[in-house]
Coordinates of C-alpha atoms and ligand atoms in Angstrom, one line a residue:
X21 CA -26.4 30.2 4.8
X22 CA -26.9 27.1 2.1
X23 CA -29.4 24.3 3.1
X24 CA -28.5 21.1 4.1
X25 CA -30.3 18.6 1.8
X26 CA -28.8 16.4 -0.4
X27 CA -27.4 17.6 -4.0
X28 CA -28.8 15.1 -6.2
X29 CA -28.8 15.8 -10.1
X30 CA -32.2 15.3 -11.7
X31 CA -31.1 12.8 -14.4
X32 CA -33.2 10.7 -16.8
X33 CA -32.1 7.2 -15.7
X34 CA -33.4 7.9 -12.3
X35 CA -36.9 7.7 -13.5
X36 CA -36.4 4.2 -15.3
X37 CA -35.0 2.9 -12.2
X38 CA -37.9 4.2 -10.2
X39 CA -40.2 2.8 -12.4
X40 CA -38.6 -0.7 -12.3
X41 CA -38.2 -0.9 -8.5
X42 CA -41.6 0.7 -7.6
X43 CA -43.9 -0.4 -10.6
X44 CA -41.8 -3.1 -12.3
X45 CA -44.9 -5.2 -13.1
X46 CA -47.0 -2.6 -14.8
X47 CA -48.3 -3.2 -18.6
X48 CA -46.5 -1.3 -21.5
X49 CA -48.5 -2.7 -24.4
X50 CA -47.8 -2.2 -28.1
X51 CA -49.4 -2.5 -31.2
X52 CA -46.3 -3.4 -33.5
X53 CA -45.4 -3.0 -37.0
X54 CA -45.7 -6.6 -37.5
X55 CA -49.2 -6.4 -36.5
X56 CA -49.5 -8.0 -33.1
X57 CA -50.1 -6.9 -29.8
X58 CA -46.6 -7.0 -27.8
X59 CA -46.8 -7.0 -23.6
X60 CA -43.9 -5.7 -21.6
X61 CA -43.7 -4.2 -18.2
X62 CA -41.4 -1.6 -16.7
X63 CA -39.0 -3.9 -15.3
X64 CA -38.6 -5.7 -18.7
X65 CA -38.2 -1.9 -20.2
X66 CA -35.5 -1.2 -17.4
X67 CA -33.5 -4.1 -18.2
X68 CA -33.7 -3.9 -21.6
X69 CA -32.6 0.0 -21.7
X70 CA -29.4 -1.2 -19.7
X71 CA -29.1 -3.4 -22.6
X72 CA -29.1 -0.5 -25.1
X73 CA -26.7 1.4 -23.0
X74 CA -24.4 -1.4 -23.0
X75 CA -24.5 -2.0 -26.5
X76 CA -23.6 1.7 -27.3
X77 CA -20.6 1.8 -24.8
X78 CA -19.5 -1.3 -26.7
X79 CA -19.4 0.8 -30.0
X80 CA -17.5 3.7 -27.8
X81 CA -20.0 6.4 -28.4
X82 CA -19.1 9.5 -26.8
X83 CA -21.1 11.4 -24.4
X84 CA -23.3 14.0 -26.2
X85 CA -23.3 11.7 -29.4
X86 CA -26.5 11.7 -31.4
X87 CA -28.4 8.4 -31.9
X88 CA -31.6 9.1 -33.9
X89 CA -34.5 7.1 -34.1
X90 CA -37.2 7.0 -37.1
X91 CA -40.0 5.0 -35.3
X92 CA -43.5 4.7 -34.4
X93 CA -45.0 4.6 -30.3
X94 CA -43.5 1.4 -29.1
X95 CA -41.7 -0.3 -26.3
X96 CA -38.3 -0.4 -28.3
X97 CA -38.8 3.3 -29.0
X98 CA -39.0 3.4 -25.3
X99 CA -36.2 1.5 -24.2
X100 CA -34.0 3.6 -26.7
X101 CA -35.8 6.7 -25.1
X102 CA -33.9 5.5 -21.7
X103 CA -31.1 3.9 -22.9
X104 CA -29.6 6.5 -25.3
X105 CA -30.3 9.4 -22.5
X106 CA -29.6 7.6 -19.7
X107 CA -25.9 6.5 -20.8
X108 CA -25.2 10.1 -22.1
X109 CA -26.0 9.8 -25.5
X110 CA -28.4 12.5 -27.4
X111 CA -31.8 10.9 -28.5
X112 CA -32.8 12.3 -31.6
X113 CA -36.1 11.6 -32.7
X114 CA -36.5 11.9 -36.3
X115 CA -39.9 12.8 -38.3
X116 CA -40.7 10.3 -40.9
X117 CA -43.3 12.0 -42.1
X118 CA -40.9 14.8 -43.7
X119 CA -39.8 14.7 -47.3
X120 CA -36.8 12.1 -47.0
X121 CA -34.7 15.3 -48.4
X122 CA -35.3 17.2 -45.3
X123 CA -34.6 14.0 -43.4
X124 CA -31.1 13.9 -44.5
X125 CA -30.7 17.4 -43.9
X126 CA -31.8 17.3 -40.4
X127 CA -29.7 14.2 -39.9
X128 CA -26.6 15.9 -41.1
X129 CA -27.0 18.8 -39.6
X130 CA -27.6 17.3 -35.8
X131 CA -24.4 14.8 -37.2
X132 CA -26.4 11.6 -36.1
X133 CA -23.8 8.8 -35.7
X134 CA -26.9 6.3 -35.2
X135 CA -30.1 5.8 -36.7
X136 CA -32.6 3.3 -35.3
X137 CA -35.7 2.7 -37.8
X138 CA -38.7 0.7 -37.6
X139 CA -39.0 -1.3 -40.6
X140 CA -42.2 0.7 -41.8
X141 CA -39.4 3.3 -42.8
X142 CA -37.2 1.0 -44.8
X143 CA -37.8 2.2 -48.1
X144 CA -37.2 5.8 -46.5
X145 CA -33.6 4.8 -45.1
X146 CA -33.0 2.9 -48.3
X147 CA -33.3 6.2 -50.4
X148 CA -31.6 8.2 -48.0
X149 CA -28.7 6.5 -46.3
X150 CA -26.1 7.4 -48.9
X151 CA -26.8 10.9 -48.3
X152 CA -26.4 10.8 -44.2
X153 CA -22.7 11.4 -44.1
X154 CA -22.2 11.2 -40.4
X155 CA -24.4 8.1 -39.8
X156 CA -21.8 5.0 -38.8
X157 CA -24.2 2.6 -37.4
X158 CA -27.9 1.3 -38.7
X159 CA -30.2 -0.5 -36.2
X160 CA -33.5 -2.0 -37.7
X161 CA -35.9 -2.2 -34.9
X162 CA -36.9 -6.0 -35.3
X163 CA -35.9 -9.8 -34.5
X164 CA -33.1 -11.0 -36.3
X165 CA -35.2 -13.0 -38.1
X166 CA -37.0 -10.2 -39.8
X167 CA -33.7 -8.4 -41.3
X168 CA -33.7 -8.5 -44.9
X169 CA -30.8 -9.9 -46.2
X170 CA -30.6 -7.3 -49.1
X171 CA -31.7 -3.9 -47.7
X172 CA -28.6 -2.2 -49.2
X173 CA -27.7 -0.7 -46.2
X174 CA -24.3 -1.4 -45.1
X175 CA -23.8 -3.0 -41.7
X176 CA -27.7 -3.0 -41.0
X177 CA -28.0 -4.8 -37.5
X178 CA -31.5 -5.9 -36.0
X179 CA -31.7 -4.3 -32.8
X180 CA -33.0 -7.7 -31.3
X181 CA -29.5 -9.2 -32.5
X182 CA -27.7 -6.2 -31.4
X183 CA -28.7 -5.2 -28.0
X184 CA -30.1 -8.7 -27.3
X185 CA -26.4 -10.1 -26.6
X186 CA -25.3 -7.5 -24.1
X187 CA -25.7 -7.9 -20.1
X188 CA -28.7 -6.2 -18.7
X189 CA -26.7 -4.8 -15.6
X190 CA -25.0 -1.5 -15.9
X191 CA -24.1 1.4 -13.5
X192 CA -25.8 4.7 -15.2
X193 CA -23.3 7.7 -15.3
X194 CA -23.7 10.5 -13.0
X195 CA -24.2 12.8 -15.4
X196 CA -24.6 16.6 -14.6
X197 CA -28.0 17.6 -14.9
X198 CA -27.5 20.0 -17.7
X199 CA -26.3 17.3 -20.0
X200 CA -28.1 17.3 -23.2
X201 CA -30.7 14.6 -23.4
X202 CA -32.6 14.5 -26.8
X203 CA -33.4 16.9 -29.6
X204 CA -36.3 17.6 -31.8
X205 CA -36.0 19.5 -34.7
X206 CA -39.6 22.0 -35.6
X207 CA -41.1 21.4 -38.8
X208 CA -39.5 24.3 -40.1
X209 CA -42.7 25.2 -42.2
X210 CA -40.6 28.5 -43.0
X211 CA -37.2 28.3 -43.5
X212 CA -34.7 25.5 -42.2
X213 CA -35.9 23.3 -39.2
X214 CA -34.3 24.4 -36.3
X215 CA -33.4 22.0 -33.4
X216 CA -34.4 22.2 -29.5
X217 CA -31.8 20.6 -27.4
X218 CA -33.4 19.6 -23.9
X219 CA -31.3 18.7 -20.9
X220 CA -31.8 15.9 -18.3
X221 CA -33.3 19.0 -16.0
X222 CA -35.6 20.2 -18.2
X223 CA -36.9 16.9 -19.3
X224 CA -37.3 15.7 -15.6
X225 CA -38.9 19.2 -14.5
X226 CA -41.1 19.0 -17.5
X227 CA -42.4 15.4 -16.8
X228 CA -43.2 16.5 -12.9
X229 CA -45.0 19.5 -14.2
X230 CA -46.9 17.1 -16.8
X231 CA -48.5 15.1 -14.0
X232 CA -49.6 17.6 -11.7
X233 CA -53.6 17.5 -11.2
X234 CA -54.2 20.4 -13.0
X235 CA -52.0 19.3 -15.9
X236 CA -52.5 16.1 -17.0
X237 CA -53.2 14.4 -13.5
X238 CA -50.9 11.1 -14.3
X239 CA -51.0 8.5 -11.8
X240 CA -50.3 4.7 -11.2
X241 CA -54.1 4.3 -11.8
X242 CA -53.9 5.4 -15.4
X243 CA -53.5 3.5 -18.5
X244 CA -52.1 6.2 -21.2
X245 CA -52.4 5.6 -24.9
X246 CA -50.3 8.4 -26.6
X247 CA -51.3 8.7 -30.1
X248 CA -48.9 11.7 -30.1
X249 CA -46.1 10.4 -31.7
X250 CA -42.8 9.7 -30.0
X251 CA -41.4 11.4 -32.8
X252 CA -43.4 14.9 -32.2
X253 CA -41.8 16.5 -29.0
X254 CA -41.3 13.2 -26.9
X255 CA -44.6 12.4 -27.2
X256 CA -45.7 15.6 -25.5
X257 CA -43.0 14.3 -22.4
X258 CA -45.7 11.4 -21.8
X259 CA -43.3 8.5 -21.6
X260 CA -41.4 10.2 -19.1
X261 CA -44.1 11.1 -16.9
X262 CA -45.3 7.7 -17.0
X263 CA -42.3 6.3 -15.7
X264 CA -42.5 8.9 -12.9
X265 CA -45.7 7.9 -12.1
X266 CA -45.7 4.4 -12.9
X267 CA -48.7 4.2 -15.2
X268 CA -49.7 1.7 -17.7
X269 CA -48.6 2.6 -21.3
X270 CA -50.1 1.8 -24.6
X271 CA -48.5 2.0 -27.5
X272 CA -50.8 2.4 -31.1
X273 CA -47.6 1.9 -33.4
X274 CA -48.5 2.8 -36.8
X275 CA -52.1 2.0 -36.8
X276 CA -53.7 5.4 -36.5
X277 CA -57.2 5.0 -37.7
X278 CA -60.3 5.4 -35.6
X279 CA -61.3 1.8 -35.6
X280 CA -57.5 0.5 -34.3
X281 CA -57.2 3.0 -31.8
X282 CA -61.0 2.7 -30.3
X283 CA -60.0 -1.4 -30.3
X284 CA -56.8 -0.4 -27.9
X285 CA -58.9 2.2 -25.7
X286 CA -60.9 -0.5 -25.0
X287 CA -58.8 -3.6 -24.9
X288 CA -56.4 -1.8 -22.5
X289 CA -58.7 0.1 -20.4
X290 CA -57.1 3.1 -21.4
X291 CA -58.3 6.3 -18.6
X292 CA -56.2 9.1 -20.8
X293 CA -55.1 9.4 -24.4
X294 CA -53.8 12.4 -26.1
X295 CA -53.0 13.9 -29.5
X296 CA -53.6 16.4 -32.1
X297 CA -57.3 17.2 -33.4
X298 CA -57.0 15.2 -36.7
X299 CA -56.4 12.0 -34.9
X300 CA -59.7 12.4 -32.9
X301 CA -61.7 13.6 -35.9
X302 CA -61.1 10.0 -37.0
X303 CA -61.7 8.3 -33.9
X304 CA -65.0 10.7 -33.3
X305 CA -66.1 9.7 -36.8
X306 CA -65.5 6.0 -35.9
X307 CA -67.7 6.2 -32.9
X308 CA -70.5 7.9 -34.3
X309 CA -70.7 5.6 -37.4
X310 CA -70.7 2.3 -35.2
X311 CA -72.9 3.5 -32.4
X312 CA -69.9 2.9 -29.8
X313 CA -69.0 3.9 -26.7
X314 CA -66.1 4.5 -24.6
X315 CA -66.0 2.2 -21.3
X316 CA -62.8 3.3 -19.8
X317 CA -61.5 6.7 -21.3
X318 CA -62.0 9.3 -18.8
X319 CA -59.7 12.2 -20.0
X320 CA -57.9 13.1 -23.7
X321 CA -55.2 16.0 -24.0
X322 CA -55.9 17.3 -27.4
X323 CA -53.4 20.2 -28.2
X324 CA -50.9 20.8 -31.5
X325 CA -53.7 23.0 -33.0
X326 CA -56.7 24.2 -31.6
X327 CA -59.3 22.2 -30.6
X328 CA -62.5 23.1 -32.3
X329 CA -65.3 23.5 -29.7
X330 CA -67.3 21.0 -31.7
X331 CA -64.8 18.4 -30.7
X332 CA -64.8 19.2 -26.8
X333 CA -68.4 19.4 -26.9
X334 CA -68.9 16.0 -28.4
X335 CA -66.3 14.2 -26.1
X336 CA -68.0 15.7 -23.2
X337 CA -71.5 15.8 -24.0
X338 CA -72.0 12.7 -26.0
X339 CA -69.3 10.1 -24.4
X340 CA -68.5 11.9 -21.1
X341 CA -64.9 12.3 -21.8
X342 CA -63.3 15.3 -20.5
X343 CA -61.4 17.1 -23.1
X344 CA -58.0 18.8 -21.6
X345 CA -56.8 21.6 -24.2
X346 CA -53.3 22.0 -24.2
X347 CA -51.0 24.2 -26.1
X348 CA -47.4 24.2 -26.5
X349 CA -44.5 24.0 -29.0
X350 CA -41.3 22.0 -29.7
X351 CA -38.9 25.3 -28.0
X352 CA -41.0 24.3 -25.0
X353 CA -40.5 20.6 -24.3
X354 CA -43.4 21.1 -25.0
X355 CA -45.7 22.2 -22.8
X356 CA -46.9 25.7 -21.8
X357 CA -50.2 25.9 -20.6
X358 CA -53.5 23.3 -20.2
X359 CA -56.9 24.2 -19.7
X360 CA -58.8 23.2 -16.3
X361 CA -61.3 24.9 -14.1
X362 CA -60.4 26.5 -10.8
X363 CA -62.6 26.2 -7.7
X364 CA -64.7 29.1 -8.2
X365 CA -65.8 27.9 -11.7
X366 CA -67.5 24.4 -10.3
X367 CA -70.9 26.5 -9.7
X368 CA -70.7 28.0 -13.2
X369 CA -73.7 26.6 -15.7
X370 CA -72.1 24.2 -18.0
X371 CA -72.0 26.3 -20.9
X372 CA -70.2 29.3 -18.9
X373 CA -67.5 26.6 -18.3
X374 CA -67.4 25.4 -21.5
X375 CA -66.8 28.9 -22.7
X376 CA -63.7 28.7 -20.6
X377 CA -62.5 24.9 -21.5
X378 CA -62.2 26.3 -25.3
X379 CA -59.2 28.5 -24.2
X380 CA -55.6 26.9 -24.2
X381 CA -55.3 27.1 -20.2
X382 CA -53.6 28.6 -17.4
X383 CA -49.9 28.7 -16.8
X384 CA -48.1 25.9 -15.3
X385 CA -45.8 26.7 -12.5
X386 CA -42.8 26.9 -13.8
X387 CA -44.0 28.6 -17.3
X388 CA -44.3 32.1 -17.4
X389 CA -46.2 33.7 -20.3
X390 CA -47.0 37.5 -21.3
X391 CA -48.5 39.4 -24.2
X392 CA -46.6 42.3 -25.9
X393 CA -47.9 45.1 -28.9
X394 CA -45.4 46.0 -32.1
X395 CA -43.7 48.2 -29.6
X396 CA -42.8 45.4 -26.9
X397 CA -45.7 47.3 -24.5
X398 CA -47.0 44.5 -22.2
X399 CA -50.6 44.1 -22.9
X400 CA -53.5 43.9 -20.1
X401 CA -55.0 40.8 -19.3
X402 CA -58.3 41.7 -19.8
X403 CA -59.4 38.8 -22.6
X404 CA -59.5 41.4 -25.0
X405 CA -56.0 42.9 -25.9
X406 CA -54.1 40.8 -28.0
X407 CA -50.4 40.7 -28.5
X408 CA -47.3 38.6 -29.1
X409 CA -47.1 35.5 -26.6
X410 CA -44.0 35.3 -25.0
X411 CA -42.8 32.6 -22.6
X412 CA -39.6 31.7 -20.1
X413 CA -39.3 29.0 -17.6
X414 CA -36.7 26.2 -17.2
X415 CA -38.1 23.9 -20.3
X416 CA -38.2 26.7 -22.4
X417 CA -35.1 26.9 -24.9
X418 CA -32.5 29.2 -24.4
X419 CA -31.3 29.2 -27.9
X420 CA -31.5 26.8 -30.9
X421 CA -29.0 23.7 -31.5
X422 CA -26.2 25.5 -33.7
X423 CA -27.8 28.9 -33.0
X424 CA -26.6 31.2 -36.1
X425 CA -26.6 34.9 -34.9
X426 CA -28.1 36.2 -31.7
X427 CA -30.0 34.3 -29.4
X428 CA -34.3 34.3 -30.0
X429 CA -34.7 35.5 -26.4
X430 CA -36.3 38.9 -26.2
X431 CA -34.9 40.2 -22.8
X432 CA -35.0 36.8 -21.3
X433 CA -38.5 35.9 -22.9
X434 CA -39.0 33.6 -26.0
X435 CA -41.3 34.7 -28.4
X436 CA -43.4 31.8 -29.5
X437 CA -44.5 33.4 -32.7
X438 CA -48.6 32.9 -31.6
X439 CA -50.8 36.0 -30.9
X440 CA -53.1 35.5 -27.7
X441 CA -55.3 37.1 -25.5
X442 CA -55.2 36.6 -21.5
X443 CA -58.3 37.1 -19.6
X444 CA -58.2 38.1 -16.0
X445 CA -58.4 34.7 -14.6
X446 CA -55.2 34.3 -16.5
X447 CA -56.5 31.9 -19.0
X448 CA -54.5 32.3 -22.4
X449 CA -56.3 31.9 -25.6
X450 CA -54.6 31.9 -28.8
X451 CA -56.1 33.6 -31.9
X452 CA -53.4 32.6 -34.5
X453 CA -50.3 32.2 -35.5
X454 CA -48.6 35.7 -36.3
X455 CA -48.0 34.7 -39.8
X456 CA -51.4 33.4 -40.2
X457 CA -53.5 36.4 -38.7
X458 CA -55.9 38.2 -41.1
X459 CA -55.8 41.9 -41.4
X460 CA -58.9 43.8 -42.3
X461 CA -59.2 47.5 -42.3
X462 CA -56.5 47.7 -39.6
X463 CA -58.6 45.1 -37.4
X464 CA -57.3 41.8 -37.1
X465 CA -59.5 38.7 -37.9
X466 CA -58.7 35.6 -35.8
X467 CA -58.5 32.9 -38.0
X468 CA -59.1 29.9 -35.4
X469 CA -62.4 31.9 -34.7
X470 CA -63.4 31.3 -38.5
X471 CA -62.4 27.7 -38.4
X472 CA -64.5 26.9 -35.3
X473 CA -67.6 28.4 -36.5
X474 CA -67.4 26.4 -39.7
X475 CA -66.3 23.1 -37.7
X476 CA -69.4 23.3 -35.6
X477 CA -71.4 22.8 -38.9
X478 CA -72.9 19.3 -39.3
X479 CA -71.8 19.2 -42.7
X480 CA -68.1 20.0 -42.3
X481 CA -65.2 17.5 -41.9
X482 CA -62.5 20.2 -42.0
X483 CA -62.2 24.0 -42.1
X484 CA -58.9 26.3 -42.8
X485 CA -59.2 30.2 -43.0
X486 CA -56.7 32.3 -44.7
X487 CA -56.6 36.2 -45.8
X488 CA -56.9 37.3 -49.2
X489 CA -55.0 40.2 -50.6
X490 CA -58.2 43.0 -51.1
X491 CA -57.8 46.3 -52.4
X492 CA -59.7 48.0 -50.0
X493 CA -59.4 46.2 -47.0
X494 CA -55.8 45.0 -47.1
X495 CA -57.2 41.2 -46.5
X496 CA -60.5 39.4 -46.1
X497 CA -61.0 36.1 -44.7
X498 CA -62.0 33.2 -47.1
X499 CA -62.9 29.6 -45.5
X500 CA -61.8 26.4 -46.9
X501 CA -63.7 23.6 -46.4
X502 CA -64.0 20.1 -46.8
X503 CA -67.2 18.7 -46.6
X504 CA -68.5 15.3 -44.9
X505 CA -69.1 12.5 -47.7
X506 CA -72.4 12.9 -49.8
X507 CA -73.3 16.3 -48.1
X508 CA -75.2 18.8 -49.9
X509 CA -73.9 22.0 -48.3
X510 CA -73.7 25.0 -50.2
X511 CA -71.5 28.2 -50.3
X512 CA -74.6 30.2 -49.0
X513 CA -75.4 28.0 -46.2
X514 CA -72.0 28.1 -44.6
X515 CA -72.4 31.9 -44.6
X516 CA -75.4 32.2 -43.4
X517 CA -74.1 29.8 -40.5
X518 CA -72.1 32.6 -39.4
X519 CA -74.6 34.8 -39.0
X520 CA -74.8 36.1 -35.0
X521 CA -72.1 34.0 -34.3
X522 CA -69.5 36.2 -35.1
X523 CA -68.9 39.9 -35.6
X524 CA -70.6 40.8 -39.7
X525 CA -67.1 42.0 -40.5
X526 CA -65.2 39.0 -39.5
X527 CA -67.6 37.0 -41.5
X528 CA -65.7 34.9 -44.5
X529 CA -66.5 36.7 -47.8
X530 CA -66.5 33.4 -49.4
X531 CA -66.4 29.4 -49.0
X532 CA -64.0 27.5 -51.1
X533 CA -64.6 23.6 -51.3
X534 CA -61.6 21.5 -51.6
X535 CA -61.3 17.6 -51.4
X536 CA -58.5 17.9 -48.6
X537 CA -56.7 20.1 -46.7
X538 CA -53.1 20.1 -46.8
X539 CA -51.3 18.5 -43.3
X540 CA -48.0 19.1 -42.5
X541 CA -45.7 16.6 -40.4
X542 CA -47.1 16.8 -37.6
X543 CA -51.1 16.6 -38.8
X544 CA -51.5 20.5 -38.8
X545 CA -53.0 22.2 -41.5
X546 CA -50.4 23.5 -44.0
X547 CA -51.7 27.0 -44.8
X548 CA -48.4 27.8 -46.5
X549 CA -49.5 25.0 -49.1
X550 CA -53.2 25.8 -49.4
X551 CA -52.2 29.4 -50.1
X552 CA -50.1 28.1 -53.1
X553 CA -52.8 26.1 -54.2
X554 CA -55.3 29.1 -54.1
X555 CA -52.8 31.5 -55.8
X556 CA -55.1 31.8 -58.7
X557 CA -58.1 32.2 -56.8
X558 CA -59.8 35.7 -56.7
X559 CA -62.4 37.1 -54.5
X560 CA -66.0 37.6 -55.4
X561 CA -66.6 41.3 -56.8
Ligands
ADP623 P1 -44.2 23.2 -35.1 O1 -43.5 24.7 -34.8 O2 -42.9 22.6 -35.7 O3 -45.2 23.2 -36.4 P2 -44.9 22.6 -32.8 O4 -45.5 21.5 -32.1 O5 -43.9 23.2 -32.1 O6 -44.5 22.2 -34.2 O7 -46.1 23.6 -33.3 C1 -46.4 24.8 -31.9 C2 -47.4 25.8 -32.4 O8 -48.6 25.1 -32.7 C3 -47.8 26.8 -31.6 O9 -46.8 27.7 -31.9 C4 -49.1 26.8 -31.8 O10 -49.2 27.8 -32.9 C5 -49.8 25.8 -32.3 N1 -50.4 25.0 -31.2 C6 -50.4 24.3 -30.2 N2 -51.1 24.0 -29.6 C7 -52.2 24.6 -30.2 C8 -53.6 24.8 -29.3 N3 -54.0 24.2 -28.5 N4 -54.1 25.9 -30.1 C9 -53.5 26.5 -30.9 N5 -52.3 26.7 -31.5 C10 -51.9 25.3 -31.0

């Protein structure tokens, strides 16, 4: 017998319609690349996303055609999120931090038809436009009078002139909920980038999940500042979840330095912010230097790479801000786990609670995970056994866009490329990316553990642990460290600092001081590049 409930497809257009109807006057605030603060609200965003949809119709862009963006977090980008996907086209967020050649490769692979870009990225577009073979329309996200007369880009339009003349009424199409809605390429640290192609259904289910109390706990009482870029896995789904719950959104634009982010957090009474650890490092540095405090911030979601315990502690103990440690990846839309305590943990002493908070967290309903060994045998959830982490769920990819060869799935599970442990309570902890694991004398050393200890030292700004070939032990860990400016910390000091914090054989053989650690396009340490830079390095005898 079938149920007798209404059959309604899960569509992105419904989220913006909802936000307009029930939270129309809720603020959407953006620091623009022009430098000023711009104020909009959900009703205006909805109206303008319908204008975008009309403008795309006028170009006769078909369902499924790709509309690419090269843009910071801001209101125009948000309008494209809803206008492009809502009208049945696929929003393709390009990462401007990639090398221009990679951007060309990705735009051609995706067969983008349109590119909308912030004026900051005009020099990139000028460099690449002739090599992008499928893009027919170029739109600069600016007012008509800001459009340069001599950009060299044929037919370049200003966003405001392009969509501004359209009607703000539009009947969103009744799409199949499995229709593709957006696409996002992985950063491709190994091989060519690969694209996850999300659907309306997967995006909506992910948005529901993100808003749950044990996940980001989003509500109409929140003012949310996603520092994580809208060009990086849809800013972790926050724009959609915010529309779904009617939260206020605050966009930082291009100004991601500690001072600018802090000013916005305070001025817009932000209650929740989200970003990768490197961004928060800058913010904490700014607070410390100025003796500042947060007056409104309550929670911050930190993920994308392991959040050092010292950072969780600083937010918690020094500033009274709860850190929600999150794990995910492009192929997971991106959220997989988030770390919040259970009822029985509430009575634990603070330091016991902290041990749990450092982990990447528990599964969110919708995501299942398991760890397996080399032979594919499932490993116990005892918090000690580690294995390759596999996931499945309705917002996990089935295959990549234009997949070559077989699907990446193993018996229906997606192999994440991460190595993890799972404790008896179901809390997952990433020990490494499988390609970064250090194998010493037949045992594995977690590079994340080694890095976290160095990061807890008062004189260390950043630390990366890599394995170096060793004639006897196969590999031995070396920690590469960026010192705090003016610090006189020595190799010996740091090696001593490890004593008692980690098994003796896991203590690095050496400390290498560098000016900077190379970061990838999504703010993560690029260990491949670091290994190349240290190709002449030899372990101490
Ligand atoms: P890319 O794969 O393009 O670098 P992703 O954002 O998809 O970018 O990266 C996903 C990977 O980032 C995960 O597989 C994992 O290795 C790492 N990662 C994400 N969040 C965390 C976290 N909280 N702790 C440790 N590693 C993380």
